Coordinates of C-alpha atoms and ligand atoms in Angstrom, one line a residue:
M5 CA -66.2 -15.3 116.9
K6 CA -69.7 -14.3 118.1
K7 CA -70.7 -10.8 117.2
T8 CA -73.8 -8.7 117.6
V9 CA -73.7 -6.3 114.6
L10 CA -75.7 -3.1 114.4
V11 CA -76.1 -2.6 110.6
T12 CA -77.4 0.9 109.8
G13 CA -79.1 1.4 106.5
G14 CA -79.6 -2.4 106.1
C15 CA -82.6 -1.8 103.8
G16 CA -80.7 0.2 101.2
F17 CA -78.8 -1.1 98.2
I18 CA -75.4 -2.1 99.8
G19 CA -76.9 -2.7 103.3
V20 CA -79.3 -5.3 102.0
N21 CA -76.6 -7.1 100.1
F22 CA -74.4 -7.0 103.3
V23 CA -77.2 -8.3 105.6
R24 CA -77.8 -11.2 103.2
L25 CA -74.1 -12.0 103.1
L26 CA -73.8 -12.0 106.9
L27 CA -76.9 -14.3 107.3
E28 CA -75.4 -16.6 104.8
A29 CA -71.8 -16.7 105.7
R30 CA -71.4 -15.8 109.5
E31 CA -73.4 -18.3 111.5
D32 CA -72.7 -16.9 114.9
W33 CA -73.3 -13.2 114.1
Q34 CA -76.6 -11.6 115.1
V35 CA -77.7 -8.7 112.8
I36 CA -79.7 -5.8 114.2
N37 CA -80.8 -3.9 111.1
L38 CA -81.6 -0.2 111.9
D39 CA -83.2 1.7 109.0
K40 CA -85.4 4.8 108.8
L41 CA -86.9 3.6 105.5
T42 CA -86.4 6.8 103.6
Y43 CA -87.4 6.7 99.9
A44 CA -84.2 4.6 99.5
G45 CA -85.0 2.0 102.1
N46 CA -87.0 -1.0 100.8
L47 CA -88.1 -3.9 103.0
Q48 CA -89.1 -5.9 100.0
S49 CA -85.3 -6.3 99.4
L50 CA -85.2 -8.4 102.6
E51 CA -87.8 -10.9 101.3
G52 CA -86.8 -14.4 102.3
V53 CA -84.4 -13.2 105.1
A54 CA -86.5 -10.7 107.0
D55 CA -87.7 -13.4 109.4
H56 CA -84.3 -15.1 109.7
P57 CA -83.7 -16.0 113.4
R58 CA -80.4 -14.0 113.4
H59 CA -82.0 -10.9 111.9
T60 CA -83.9 -8.2 113.8
F61 CA -85.3 -5.2 111.9
I62 CA -85.9 -1.9 113.7
R63 CA -87.4 1.1 111.9
G64 CA -85.6 4.2 113.3
D65 CA -83.4 7.2 112.7
I66 CA -79.7 7.2 113.4
C67 CA -80.1 10.8 114.6
D68 CA -82.3 9.6 117.5
A69 CA -79.8 9.5 120.4
A70 CA -82.2 7.9 122.8
L71 CA -83.0 5.1 120.4
I72 CA -79.3 4.5 119.6
D73 CA -78.4 4.4 123.4
A74 CA -81.3 1.9 124.0
L75 CA -80.2 -0.3 121.1
F76 CA -76.6 -0.6 122.3
T77 CA -77.8 -1.6 125.8
E78 CA -80.7 -3.8 124.9
H79 CA -78.9 -5.8 122.2
E80 CA -75.4 -5.6 123.7
I81 CA -74.0 -4.3 120.4
D82 CA -70.2 -5.0 119.9
T83 CA -69.9 -4.1 116.2
V84 CA -71.3 -1.3 114.1
V85 CA -71.3 -1.3 110.3
H86 CA -72.6 2.1 109.3
F87 CA -74.1 2.3 105.9
A88 CA -77.1 4.6 106.6
A89 CA -76.8 7.8 104.6
E90 CA -78.3 10.0 102.0
S91 CA -76.3 8.6 99.0
H92 CA -77.4 10.3 95.8
V93 CA -75.2 13.1 94.5
D94 CA -78.0 14.7 92.3
R95 CA -80.3 14.9 95.4
S96 CA -77.5 16.5 97.4
I97 CA -77.4 19.3 94.8
T98 CA -81.1 20.1 95.0
D99 CA -81.7 19.3 98.7
P100 CA -78.5 19.3 100.8
D101 CA -80.2 19.6 104.3
A102 CA -80.9 15.9 104.7
F103 CA -77.3 15.1 103.8
V104 CA -75.9 17.2 106.6
R105 CA -78.4 15.8 109.0
T106 CA -78.1 12.1 108.3
N107 CA -74.5 11.8 107.1
V108 CA -72.9 14.2 109.6
F109 CA -75.2 14.4 112.6
G110 CA -76.4 10.8 112.3
T111 CA -72.8 9.5 112.2
F112 CA -71.9 11.7 115.2
T113 CA -74.9 10.3 117.1
L114 CA -73.8 6.7 116.4
L115 CA -70.2 7.6 117.5
E116 CA -71.6 9.0 120.7
G117 CA -73.7 5.9 121.3
A118 CA -70.6 3.7 120.8
R119 CA -68.4 5.8 123.0
K120 CA -70.8 5.8 125.9
Y121 CA -71.6 2.1 125.7
W122 CA -68.1 0.7 124.8
L123 CA -65.6 3.1 126.4
D124 CA -67.4 4.5 129.4
Q125 CA -68.2 0.9 130.4
G126 CA -64.9 -0.6 129.6
R127 CA -66.1 -2.9 126.8
D128 CA -63.9 -1.9 123.9
S129 CA -61.5 -4.8 123.5
N130 CA -63.3 -6.6 120.7
C131 CA -65.6 -3.9 119.6
R132 CA -65.4 -2.3 116.1
F133 CA -67.1 0.7 114.5
L134 CA -66.8 0.4 110.7
H135 CA -67.8 3.5 108.8
V136 CA -68.7 2.9 105.2
S137 CA -67.5 5.8 103.1
T138 CA -66.8 6.7 99.5
D139 CA -64.0 7.6 97.1
E140 CA -65.8 10.8 96.4
V141 CA -64.2 12.4 99.5
Y142 CA -60.9 12.6 97.5
G143 CA -62.4 14.9 94.8
S144 CA -61.8 14.5 91.1
L145 CA -58.8 13.1 89.1
G146 CA -57.3 14.2 85.8
K147 CA -56.6 11.7 83.0
T148 CA -54.0 9.9 85.2
G149 CA -53.4 8.9 88.8
Y150 CA -55.3 7.0 91.5
F151 CA -56.8 7.8 94.9
T152 CA -54.8 6.2 97.7
E153 CA -55.6 6.3 101.5
T154 CA -53.2 9.3 101.8
T155 CA -54.8 11.4 99.0
R156 CA -55.8 14.7 100.4
Y157 CA -59.5 15.1 101.0
D158 CA -61.1 17.5 98.4
P159 CA -64.9 16.9 98.4
R160 CA -66.7 18.9 95.7
S161 CA -70.5 18.1 96.1
P162 CA -72.7 18.5 99.1
Y163 CA -72.9 14.7 99.3
S164 CA -69.1 14.2 99.3
A165 CA -68.6 17.1 101.7
S166 CA -71.1 15.4 104.1
K167 CA -69.3 12.1 103.8
A168 CA -65.9 13.7 104.2
S169 CA -67.1 15.4 107.4
S170 CA -68.4 12.1 108.8
D171 CA -65.0 10.5 108.0
H172 CA -63.3 13.3 110.0
F173 CA -65.6 12.7 113.0
V174 CA -64.9 9.0 112.9
R175 CA -61.2 9.6 112.9
A176 CA -61.5 12.2 115.6
Y177 CA -63.2 9.6 117.9
F178 CA -60.2 7.3 117.4
H179 CA -57.6 9.9 118.1
T180 CA -59.5 11.6 120.9
Y181 CA -61.2 8.8 122.7
G182 CA -59.5 5.7 121.3
L183 CA -62.8 4.4 119.8
P184 CA -62.0 1.3 117.8
I185 CA -62.9 2.5 114.3
L186 CA -62.2 1.4 110.8
I187 CA -63.0 3.4 107.6
T188 CA -63.6 2.0 104.1
N189 CA -63.6 4.3 101.0
C190 CA -65.2 2.5 98.1
S191 CA -65.8 3.3 94.4
N192 CA -69.1 3.0 92.5
N193 CA -71.1 -0.1 93.3
Y194 CA -73.6 -1.9 91.1
G195 CA -75.7 -5.0 91.4
P196 CA -79.1 -6.3 92.7
Y197 CA -81.4 -4.0 94.7
Q198 CA -80.0 -0.7 93.6
F199 CA -82.5 2.2 93.6
P200 CA -83.2 3.1 90.0
E201 CA -82.1 6.7 90.4
K202 CA -78.5 5.6 90.0
L203 CA -76.9 5.3 86.5
I204 CA -77.0 1.5 85.9
P205 CA -80.5 0.6 87.2
L206 CA -81.9 3.8 85.7
V207 CA -80.6 3.0 82.3
L208 CA -81.7 -0.7 82.6
N209 CA -85.3 0.3 83.5
N210 CA -85.5 3.0 80.9
A211 CA -84.0 0.8 78.2
L212 CA -86.5 -1.9 78.9
Q213 CA -89.4 0.6 78.6
G214 CA -88.1 2.3 75.5
K215 CA -87.5 5.6 77.3
P216 CA -84.6 8.0 76.7
L217 CA -81.3 7.1 78.4
P218 CA -80.0 10.4 79.9
V219 CA -76.2 10.7 79.7
Y220 CA -74.8 13.8 81.5
G221 CA -72.5 16.1 79.6
D222 CA -70.4 14.4 76.9
G223 CA -70.6 11.0 78.6
G224 CA -66.8 11.0 79.1
N225 CA -66.8 11.1 83.0
V226 CA -65.1 8.0 84.4
R227 CA -66.2 5.9 87.3
D228 CA -64.5 2.8 88.8
W229 CA -67.1 0.1 89.1
L230 CA -67.3 -2.7 91.7
Y231 CA -69.8 -5.5 92.0
V232 CA -71.7 -5.0 95.3
R233 CA -71.0 -8.6 96.6
D234 CA -67.2 -7.8 96.3
H235 CA -67.7 -4.6 98.3
C236 CA -69.6 -6.5 101.1
E237 CA -67.0 -9.2 101.3
A238 CA -64.3 -6.6 101.5
I239 CA -66.1 -5.0 104.5
V240 CA -66.2 -8.3 106.3
R241 CA -62.5 -8.7 105.7
V242 CA -61.8 -5.3 107.1
L243 CA -64.0 -5.9 110.1
E244 CA -62.2 -9.2 110.9
H245 CA -58.6 -8.3 110.0
G246 CA -58.3 -4.6 109.6
Q247 CA -56.1 -2.6 111.9
V248 CA -58.0 -0.3 114.2
G249 CA -57.7 3.4 113.3
E250 CA -56.9 2.6 109.6
A251 CA -58.8 3.4 106.4
Y252 CA -58.9 1.0 103.4
N253 CA -59.7 1.9 99.8
I254 CA -61.9 -0.6 98.0
G255 CA -62.2 -0.7 94.3
G256 CA -62.8 -2.9 91.3
H257 CA -60.0 -1.9 88.9
N258 CA -62.8 -1.2 86.4
E259 CA -62.5 2.3 85.1
K260 CA -65.2 3.0 82.5
K261 CA -66.6 6.1 80.8
N262 CA -70.3 6.5 81.4
I263 CA -71.1 6.3 77.7
E264 CA -69.3 2.9 77.6
V265 CA -71.4 1.6 80.5
V266 CA -74.6 2.8 78.9
E267 CA -73.7 1.3 75.5
L268 CA -72.7 -2.0 77.1
L269 CA -76.1 -2.2 78.9
C270 CA -77.9 -1.5 75.6
D271 CA -76.0 -4.2 73.8
M272 CA -76.6 -6.7 76.6
L273 CA -80.4 -6.1 76.6
D274 CA -80.6 -6.3 72.8
A275 CA -78.9 -9.6 73.0
K276 CA -80.9 -11.0 75.9
V277 CA -84.4 -9.8 75.2
G278 CA -84.3 -8.9 71.5
L279 CA -84.7 -5.5 69.8
P280 CA -87.6 -3.2 70.9
A281 CA -90.8 -3.2 68.8
N282 CA -89.4 -0.4 66.5
G283 CA -86.6 -2.8 65.5
K284 CA -83.9 -0.2 66.4
P285 CA -81.0 -1.0 68.8
R286 CA -81.4 0.5 72.3
K287 CA -78.3 2.7 71.8
T288 CA -80.6 4.9 69.7
L289 CA -82.3 5.8 73.0
I290 CA -79.2 7.5 74.3
T291 CA -79.8 11.2 74.9
F292 CA -77.1 13.6 76.0
V293 CA -78.5 16.0 78.6
K294 CA -77.4 19.0 80.6
D295 CA -74.4 18.1 82.8
R296 CA -74.6 17.6 86.6
L297 CA -73.4 20.7 88.5
G298 CA -69.8 20.4 89.6
H299 CA -69.7 16.9 88.0
D300 CA -66.4 15.2 89.0
R301 CA -64.6 14.0 85.9
R302 CA -62.8 10.9 87.0
Y303 CA -62.5 8.5 90.0
A304 CA -60.0 5.7 90.1
I305 CA -59.1 3.7 93.2
D306 CA -55.7 2.3 94.2
A307 CA -56.9 -0.7 96.2
G308 CA -53.3 -1.9 96.8
K309 CA -53.4 -1.5 100.6
I310 CA -56.3 -3.9 101.2
D311 CA -54.8 -6.4 98.7
R312 CA -51.3 -6.4 100.4
E313 CA -52.4 -6.1 104.0
L314 CA -55.7 -8.0 104.1
D315 CA -55.4 -10.3 101.0
W316 CA -58.6 -9.0 99.5
R317 CA -59.2 -8.4 95.8
P318 CA -62.4 -8.4 93.7
K319 CA -63.7 -11.7 92.5
Y320 CA -65.9 -10.4 89.7
T321 CA -64.7 -8.9 86.5
F322 CA -66.9 -6.0 85.2
E323 CA -68.3 -8.3 82.5
Q324 CA -69.3 -11.0 85.0
G325 CA -70.8 -8.5 87.4
M326 CA -72.8 -6.8 84.7
E327 CA -74.0 -10.2 83.4
K328 CA -75.3 -11.0 86.9
T329 CA -76.8 -7.6 87.4
V330 CA -78.7 -7.5 84.1
D331 CA -80.0 -11.0 84.7
W332 CA -81.1 -10.0 88.2
Y333 CA -83.1 -7.0 87.0
L334 CA -84.7 -9.1 84.2
E335 CA -85.7 -11.8 86.7
N336 CA -86.9 -9.3 89.3
K337 CA -89.0 -6.9 87.2
K338 CA -91.6 -6.7 90.0
W339 CA -89.1 -5.3 92.4
S340 CA -88.3 -2.5 90.0
E341 CA -91.9 -1.9 89.1
S342 CA -92.9 -1.6 92.8
V343 CA -90.1 0.9 93.3
M344 CA -91.1 3.0 90.3
D345 CA -94.9 3.0 91.2
G346 CA -94.2 3.7 94.9
S347 CA -96.0 0.6 96.2
Y348 CA -92.8 -0.7 97.8
Q349 CA -93.3 1.8 100.6
Q350 CA -96.5 0.1 101.7
Y351 CA -95.1 -3.4 101.4
Y352 CA -94.7 -4.4 105.0
A353 CA -96.8 -1.6 106.6
K354 CA -99.5 -4.1 107.8
M355 CA -97.0 -6.7 109.0
Y356 CA -95.3 -4.1 111.2
D357 CA -98.5 -2.2 112.1
W358 CA -97.5 1.2 110.7
S359 CA -101.0 2.1 109.8
Q360 CA -100.7 5.2 112.0
D361 CA -97.6 6.6 110.1
Ligands
NAD26 P1 -78.9 3.8 99.7 O1 -79.3 5.2 99.5 O2 -79.3 2.7 98.7 O3 -79.4 3.3 101.1 C1 -79.3 4.1 102.3 C2 -80.1 3.5 103.4 O4 -80.0 4.3 104.6 C3 -81.6 3.4 103.1 O5 -82.1 2.1 103.4 C4 -82.2 4.5 104.0 O6 -83.6 4.2 104.4 C5 -81.3 4.5 105.1 N1 -81.3 5.8 105.9 C6 -81.1 7.0 105.3 N2 -81.2 7.9 106.3 C7 -81.3 7.3 107.5 C8 -81.4 7.7 108.8 N3 -81.4 9.0 109.2 N4 -81.5 6.7 109.8 C9 -81.5 5.4 109.5 N5 -81.5 5.0 108.2 C10 -81.4 5.9 107.2 O7 -77.3 3.8 99.8 P2 -76.2 2.8 99.3 O8 -75.9 3.0 97.9 O9 -76.6 1.4 99.8 O10 -74.9 3.3 100.2 C11 -74.7 2.8 101.5 C12 -73.5 3.5 102.1 O11 -72.4 3.2 101.3 C13 -73.6 5.0 102.1 O12 -73.0 5.5 103.3 C14 -72.8 5.5 100.9 O13 -72.2 6.8 101.2 C15 -71.7 4.4 100.9 N6 -71.2 4.2 99.5 C16 -72.0 3.9 98.5 C17 -71.5 3.6 97.2 C18 -72.4 3.3 96.0 O14 -71.9 3.2 94.9 N7 -73.7 3.1 96.2 C19 -70.1 3.6 97.0 C20 -69.3 3.9 98.1 C21 -69.8 4.2 99.4
DAU27 O1 -68.0 6.8 93.8 C1 -68.8 6.3 94.8 C2 -70.2 7.0 94.7 O2 -70.8 6.4 93.6 C3 -71.1 6.8 96.0 O3 -70.4 7.4 97.1 C4 -72.5 7.4 95.8 O4 -73.3 7.1 96.9 C5 -73.1 6.7 94.5 O5 -74.3 7.3 94.3 C6 -72.1 6.9 93.3 O6 -72.1 8.3 92.9 P1 -72.2 8.7 91.4 O7 -72.6 10.1 91.3 O8 -70.9 8.4 90.7 O9 -73.3 7.7 90.9 P2 -74.5 7.9 89.8 O10 -75.0 6.5 89.5 O11 -75.5 8.9 90.3 O12 -73.8 8.4 88.5 C7 -72.7 7.7 87.9 C8 -72.2 8.5 86.7 O13 -73.2 8.6 85.7 C9 -71.9 9.9 87.1 O14 -70.8 10.4 86.4 C10 -73.1 10.7 86.7 C11 -73.6 9.9 85.5 N1 -75.1 9.9 85.2 C12 -75.9 9.6 86.3 C13 -77.2 9.5 86.1 C14 -78.2 9.2 87.3 C15 -75.6 10.1 84.0 O15 -74.8 10.3 83.0 N2 -76.9 10.0 83.8 C16 -77.8 9.7 84.8 O16 -79.0 9.7 84.6

C-alpha cells in the first residue's frame, strides 16, 4: 500500500538505518526525512541514498509548529515514524533542557500537527503515528525479571523521564482524540552509523587508537542488545500490522554485562587487525572510571507480545550483529574520523546552501 512517511530524526543512528531500509524494501513509500541536524545528525550517513527519488530531506526542528503543519499539508503525510530525540543519557545528566524541549515539546508538536491534519480533516482511516521509544521508561531491574508492556513506568534519568513523558502524551492523544498511534519500546541498539559517544562505537574507536576504554563503575551493568536492522524491521512490522493504540516491546534476547561487551570488542579487534604496536592485547586498555549518576543496573526485554501477535523476532544473534558492526567500522573509518574531527557537520553545507548558518 502506498504511503508518505514523515521520518523524524532520519539523519541519526537508527533513523538512517530505517530510511535505508524503507528505500530498499518498500517501493511505493515516499520518505520525507525531517532532521534538525544536531550534533547527532549526520548527512554523510545518507551517502548513496540522499538523492533517491523517493527520499526528500528537510532540515528543520520538530518543535516548529508552522513547519510541521506545512509539511503535513504539502506532502500529504499519512504516516509518521518519530525517531527525533536527544538520545544520550550522559548528556541528559549534564544538560537536561534540550531533552525536555525536543523529546517532550517536540513530540507534542508533532501530535498536534497529526491531529489537525488527520482528525480535523477526516483523513485518519489509514494514518499511523508510530512513536519510537525506549525500554528505559520502565526503570531498572534486579537480577531477575523482564520488562513487559504492562510494567509500571519508573524512569530514573532526565532522558528516560523525557521519553516516558512523550509516551504518555502519545497515549493521551489516542485516548482523548482517537489519534491512530503505535508505540515501540526497544532495548539498546548497535550497528552502523552510531554516534561514537555510545558504548560500542566509543570503545571501537578508542581501541583502534590505543586510547583508554572507559567502563563505568564495576562494569556489571546489564544491557539487552539488538542489531539496528532488526529494530528497523520490527518497526515496519508494527507499522503494517500493529493494533492501533498498542505498545510493543522490541528486544534482542541478548543480555550482556558491559564488561563482557567491551572484552568481546577487544578480542574481535585483536583477531581482525592484529595486536597494537606495543604487542599487548587491547583488553589492557580497559579503565574502570567513576560511575554514571543514577546508573540503571539492568535492562531486559520480554519481546513475547510482538513475537506472538506480529510474528517478529530478531534475525541476528549478538555474535553475528557484532561481527557485522565491527567490520562496518573497520571499512568506514572515514565516517568515524569525520565525526570525531567535526568535519561531518560541513559535509553537505554547500550542496544545501547553508553558508549563512
Ligand atoms: P540519535 O541521537 O543518533 O539521533 C537523533 C536524531 O534526531 C539526530 O539526527 C538529530 O539531529 C535529530 N534531532 C534531534 N533533535 C531534533 C529536533 N528538535 N528536530 C528534528 N530533529 C532532531 O538517536 P538514535 O539512537 O538514532 O535514537 C532514535 C530514537 O530511538 C530516539 O527517540 C531514541 O529515544 C530511540 N531509541 C534509541 C535506542 C538506542 O539504543 N539508540 C533504543 C531505543 C529507543
Ligand atoms: O536501552 C535503550 C537505550 O540505550 C536508549 O534509549 C538510549 O537512547 C541509548 O543511548 C542507550 O542508552 P544507554 O545509556 O544504555 O547506552 P550507552 O551506550 O550510553 O551505555 C551503555 C552502557 O555502557 C551503560 O550501562 C553505560 C555504559 N557505558 C557507557 C559509556 C558511553 C560505559 O561503561 N562507558 C562508556 O563510556
